[in-house]
Amino acid sequence: EKLPKAEGGSEPLPEGLFYLMLLGDLPTQEDTDHLSSVWQRRSHVPNHVFNTIDALPLSTHPMTMFVVGVMALQTESHFSKAYSEGINKKDYWNPIYDDAMDLIARLPRIAAYVYRRKYKNNEHIQPNGLLDWAGNLAHMMGYNDESFRELMRLYMTIHADHEGGNVSAHTTHLVGSALSDPYLSYA
């Protein structure tokens, strides 16, 4: 109820919930819009990721394609590079933060790419820089009506917090504790 919404929308923007979970403060509309623009700037997915997904047989399960795409993104890891260069342990948080922000920003591109490859004759739709994070996912999937964008905003907001027992969240914590970068941890 208190989280910012898209203009004319009724569902909270996932960016606002992310802000709240990260900082513990309710975001303003300006905070949420800023985070949307940050994720938009970080959302570029290198071509080798799409080429890697395309190398898989079309019969591959979509979650396998998605995980392979995330793993292919690992080549872009700030933490992996900094760790191999001997980063001081007290500074780990900075490249891990950058990796997490990049990964969150790029996930809709990969998810939509897999969806369009698997179910829409490999006809892909480029992102729309004017849309929010979840709205852009809906757009890239090929659903441009506002009601579907609202559904995606609600769905992403509901599923944002997997704390306290979710198996995938537990696995991410466990793998991350072994000094793996966020890409390896998430995949």
Tab-separated table of C-alpha atoms in Angstrom:
chain	number	residue	atom	x	y	z
A	1	GLU	CA	0.000	0.000	0.000
A	2	LYS	CA	2.818	2.425	0.841
A	3	LEU	CA	5.246	1.389	-1.893
A	4	PRO	CA	5.406	3.507	-5.064
A	5	LYS	CA	3.425	2.332	-8.067
A	6	ALA	CA	3.753	2.822	-11.806
A	7	GLU	CA	1.908	5.850	-13.137
A	8	GLY	CA	-1.778	4.927	-13.236
A	9	GLY	CA	-1.068	1.528	-11.671
A	10	SER	CA	-2.318	-0.069	-8.483
A	11	GLU	CA	0.419	-2.642	-7.794
A	12	PRO	CA	3.717	-1.808	-6.078
A	13	LEU	CA	6.852	-1.596	-8.165
A	14	PRO	CA	9.378	-4.343	-7.303
A	15	GLU	CA	12.076	-1.665	-7.355
A	16	GLY	CA	10.425	-0.069	-4.330
A	17	LEU	CA	10.359	-3.323	-2.402
A	18	PHE	CA	14.010	-3.950	-3.278
A	19	TYR	CA	14.851	-0.491	-1.924
A	20	LEU	CA	12.917	-1.207	1.277
A	21	MET	CA	14.562	-4.608	1.756
A	22	LEU	CA	18.051	-3.240	1.067
A	23	LEU	CA	17.900	-0.020	3.095
A	24	GLY	CA	15.047	-0.585	5.534
A	25	ASP	CA	13.389	2.698	4.530
A	26	LEU	CA	10.224	3.263	2.536
A	27	PRO	CA	11.249	4.635	-0.849
A	28	THR	CA	9.817	7.729	-2.424
A	29	GLN	CA	8.638	7.685	-6.024
A	30	GLU	CA	11.910	9.443	-6.883
A	31	ASP	CA	13.954	6.703	-5.150
A	32	THR	CA	12.056	4.021	-7.046
A	33	ASP	CA	12.384	5.821	-10.377
A	34	HIS	CA	16.115	6.223	-9.756
A	35	LEU	CA	16.512	2.500	-9.072
A	36	SER	CA	14.558	1.727	-12.262
A	37	SER	CA	16.954	3.896	-14.253
A	38	VAL	CA	19.994	2.300	-12.578
A	39	TRP	CA	18.734	-1.174	-13.497
A	40	GLN	CA	17.979	0.053	-17.016
A	41	ARG	CA	21.598	1.237	-17.408
A	42	ARG	CA	22.909	-2.085	-16.064
A	43	SER	CA	20.617	-4.299	-18.160
A	44	HIS	CA	22.875	-4.898	-21.176
A	45	VAL	CA	23.373	-8.613	-21.801
A	46	PRO	CA	26.451	-9.493	-23.888
A	47	ASN	CA	25.796	-11.351	-27.139
A	48	HIS	CA	27.748	-14.404	-25.999
A	49	VAL	CA	24.997	-15.071	-23.441
A	50	PHE	CA	22.325	-15.245	-26.138
A	51	ASN	CA	24.640	-17.326	-28.343
A	52	THR	CA	25.161	-19.758	-25.467
A	53	ILE	CA	21.407	-20.115	-24.936
A	54	ASP	CA	20.911	-20.542	-28.687
A	55	ALA	CA	23.442	-23.399	-28.707
A	56	LEU	CA	21.055	-25.465	-26.566
A	57	PRO	CA	18.498	-27.714	-28.267
A	58	LEU	CA	15.044	-26.144	-28.451
A	59	SER	CA	13.749	-29.119	-26.451
A	60	THR	CA	15.804	-27.980	-23.426
A	61	HIS	CA	13.702	-27.090	-20.380
A	62	PRO	CA	13.297	-23.285	-20.095
A	63	MET	CA	14.716	-23.215	-16.552
A	64	THR	CA	17.823	-24.986	-17.836
A	65	MET	CA	18.142	-22.346	-20.563
A	66	PHE	CA	17.690	-19.621	-17.946
A	67	VAL	CA	20.347	-21.070	-15.636
A	68	VAL	CA	22.751	-21.509	-18.560
A	69	GLY	CA	22.175	-17.847	-19.452
A	70	VAL	CA	22.934	-16.755	-15.891
A	71	MET	CA	26.061	-18.915	-15.853
A	72	ALA	CA	27.179	-17.385	-19.164
A	73	LEU	CA	26.817	-13.940	-17.542
A	74	GLN	CA	29.348	-14.980	-14.908
A	75	THR	CA	32.096	-13.835	-17.290
A	76	GLU	CA	31.012	-10.295	-16.367
A	77	SER	CA	31.450	-10.769	-12.591
A	78	HIS	CA	33.073	-7.835	-10.803
A	79	PHE	CA	33.662	-9.974	-7.704
A	80	SER	CA	35.330	-12.809	-9.594
A	81	LYS	CA	37.731	-10.351	-11.225
A	82	ALA	CA	38.454	-8.503	-7.970
A	83	TYR	CA	38.925	-11.772	-6.070
A	84	SER	CA	41.431	-13.058	-8.626
A	85	GLU	CA	43.297	-9.746	-8.261
A	86	GLY	CA	43.522	-10.204	-4.472
A	87	ILE	CA	40.825	-7.841	-3.180
A	88	ASN	CA	40.899	-7.244	0.570
A	89	LYS	CA	38.175	-9.164	2.404
A	90	LYS	CA	36.726	-5.978	3.913
A	91	ASP	CA	36.038	-4.722	0.382
A	92	TYR	CA	34.197	-7.821	-0.901
A	93	TRP	CA	30.832	-6.140	-0.496
A	94	ASN	CA	31.429	-3.561	-3.244
A	95	PRO	CA	31.945	-5.894	-6.249
A	96	ILE	CA	29.335	-8.291	-4.826
A	97	TYR	CA	26.862	-5.398	-4.725
A	98	ASP	CA	27.726	-4.520	-8.338
A	99	ASP	CA	27.261	-8.150	-9.400
A	100	ALA	CA	23.911	-8.384	-7.623
A	101	MET	CA	22.665	-5.135	-9.176
A	102	ASP	CA	23.847	-6.199	-12.649
A	103	LEU	CA	22.284	-9.623	-12.278
A	104	ILE	CA	18.911	-8.263	-11.144
A	105	ALA	CA	18.957	-5.775	-14.023
A	106	ARG	CA	19.745	-8.467	-16.601
A	107	LEU	CA	17.411	-11.249	-15.465
A	108	PRO	CA	14.333	-9.936	-17.333
A	109	ARG	CA	16.290	-9.869	-20.620
A	110	ILE	CA	17.361	-13.484	-20.169
A	111	ALA	CA	13.944	-14.677	-18.979
A	112	ALA	CA	12.155	-12.993	-21.892
A	113	TYR	CA	14.754	-14.275	-24.354
A	114	VAL	CA	14.247	-17.853	-23.171
A	115	TYR	CA	10.459	-17.459	-23.262
A	116	ARG	CA	10.425	-16.018	-26.787
A	117	ARG	CA	12.920	-18.631	-28.011
A	118	LYS	CA	10.991	-21.531	-26.554
A	119	TYR	CA	7.388	-20.460	-27.108
A	120	LYS	CA	7.288	-17.597	-29.646
A	121	ASN	CA	9.265	-18.856	-32.656
A	122	ASN	CA	12.514	-17.238	-31.509
A	123	GLU	CA	11.112	-13.778	-32.324
A	124	HIS	CA	12.648	-11.467	-29.739
A	125	ILE	CA	11.528	-8.045	-28.547
A	126	GLN	CA	14.024	-5.392	-27.481
A	127	PRO	CA	13.598	-3.708	-24.083
A	128	ASN	CA	11.725	-0.430	-23.750
A	129	GLY	CA	13.776	2.049	-21.735
A	130	LEU	CA	10.640	3.911	-20.666
A	131	LEU	CA	9.208	0.975	-18.715
A	132	ASP	CA	9.891	-0.163	-15.169
A	133	TRP	CA	11.666	-3.467	-14.452
A	134	ALA	CA	8.610	-5.768	-14.326
A	135	GLY	CA	6.761	-3.803	-17.008
A	136	ASN	CA	9.735	-4.267	-19.300
A	137	LEU	CA	9.729	-8.017	-18.679
A	138	ALA	CA	6.066	-8.140	-19.723
A	139	HIS	CA	6.886	-6.052	-22.811
A	140	MET	CA	9.830	-8.255	-23.855
A	141	MET	CA	7.654	-11.339	-23.396
A	142	GLY	CA	5.206	-9.763	-25.853
A	143	TYR	CA	2.446	-8.673	-23.466
A	144	ASN	CA	1.878	-4.949	-23.796
A	145	ASP	CA	-1.430	-4.470	-22.039
A	146	GLU	CA	-1.251	-2.642	-18.729
A	147	SER	CA	-3.147	-5.364	-16.856
A	148	PHE	CA	-0.384	-7.882	-17.625
A	149	ARG	CA	2.295	-5.379	-16.579
A	150	GLU	CA	0.410	-4.931	-13.313
A	151	LEU	CA	0.260	-8.710	-12.883
A	152	MET	CA	4.037	-8.946	-13.390
A	153	ARG	CA	4.629	-6.145	-10.868
A	154	LEU	CA	2.496	-7.968	-8.310
A	155	TYR	CA	4.078	-11.355	-9.071
A	156	MET	CA	7.632	-10.006	-8.801
A	157	THR	CA	6.828	-8.144	-5.590
A	158	ILE	CA	5.220	-11.183	-3.959
A	159	HIS	CA	8.169	-13.405	-4.879
A	160	ALA	CA	10.904	-10.907	-3.971
A	161	ASP	CA	11.424	-12.050	-0.388
A	162	HIS	CA	12.347	-15.718	-0.171
A	163	GLU	CA	13.815	-15.375	3.310
A	164	GLY	CA	13.208	-17.955	5.977
A	165	GLY	CA	13.160	-21.417	4.551
A	166	ASN	CA	12.851	-21.228	0.790
A	167	VAL	CA	15.125	-23.893	-0.668
A	168	SER	CA	16.484	-21.723	-3.487
A	169	ALA	CA	17.198	-18.853	-1.077
A	170	HIS	CA	18.971	-21.251	1.291
A	171	THR	CA	21.036	-22.655	-1.569
A	172	THR	CA	22.015	-19.144	-2.666
A	173	HIS	CA	23.186	-18.318	0.872
A	174	LEU	CA	25.111	-21.579	1.117
A	175	VAL	CA	26.887	-21.241	-2.238
A	176	GLY	CA	27.548	-17.549	-1.625
A	177	SER	CA	29.180	-18.338	1.723
A	178	ALA	CA	31.838	-20.310	-0.166
A	179	LEU	CA	33.074	-17.067	-1.798
A	180	SER	CA	31.302	-17.743	-5.064
A	181	ASP	CA	30.207	-14.654	-6.952
A	182	PRO	CA	26.481	-13.830	-7.146
A	183	TYR	CA	26.170	-15.356	-10.627
A	184	LEU	CA	27.351	-18.773	-9.441
A	185	SER	CA	25.329	-18.439	-6.266
A	186	TYR	CA	22.108	-17.535	-8.064
A	187	ALA	CA	22.401	-20.112	-10.846
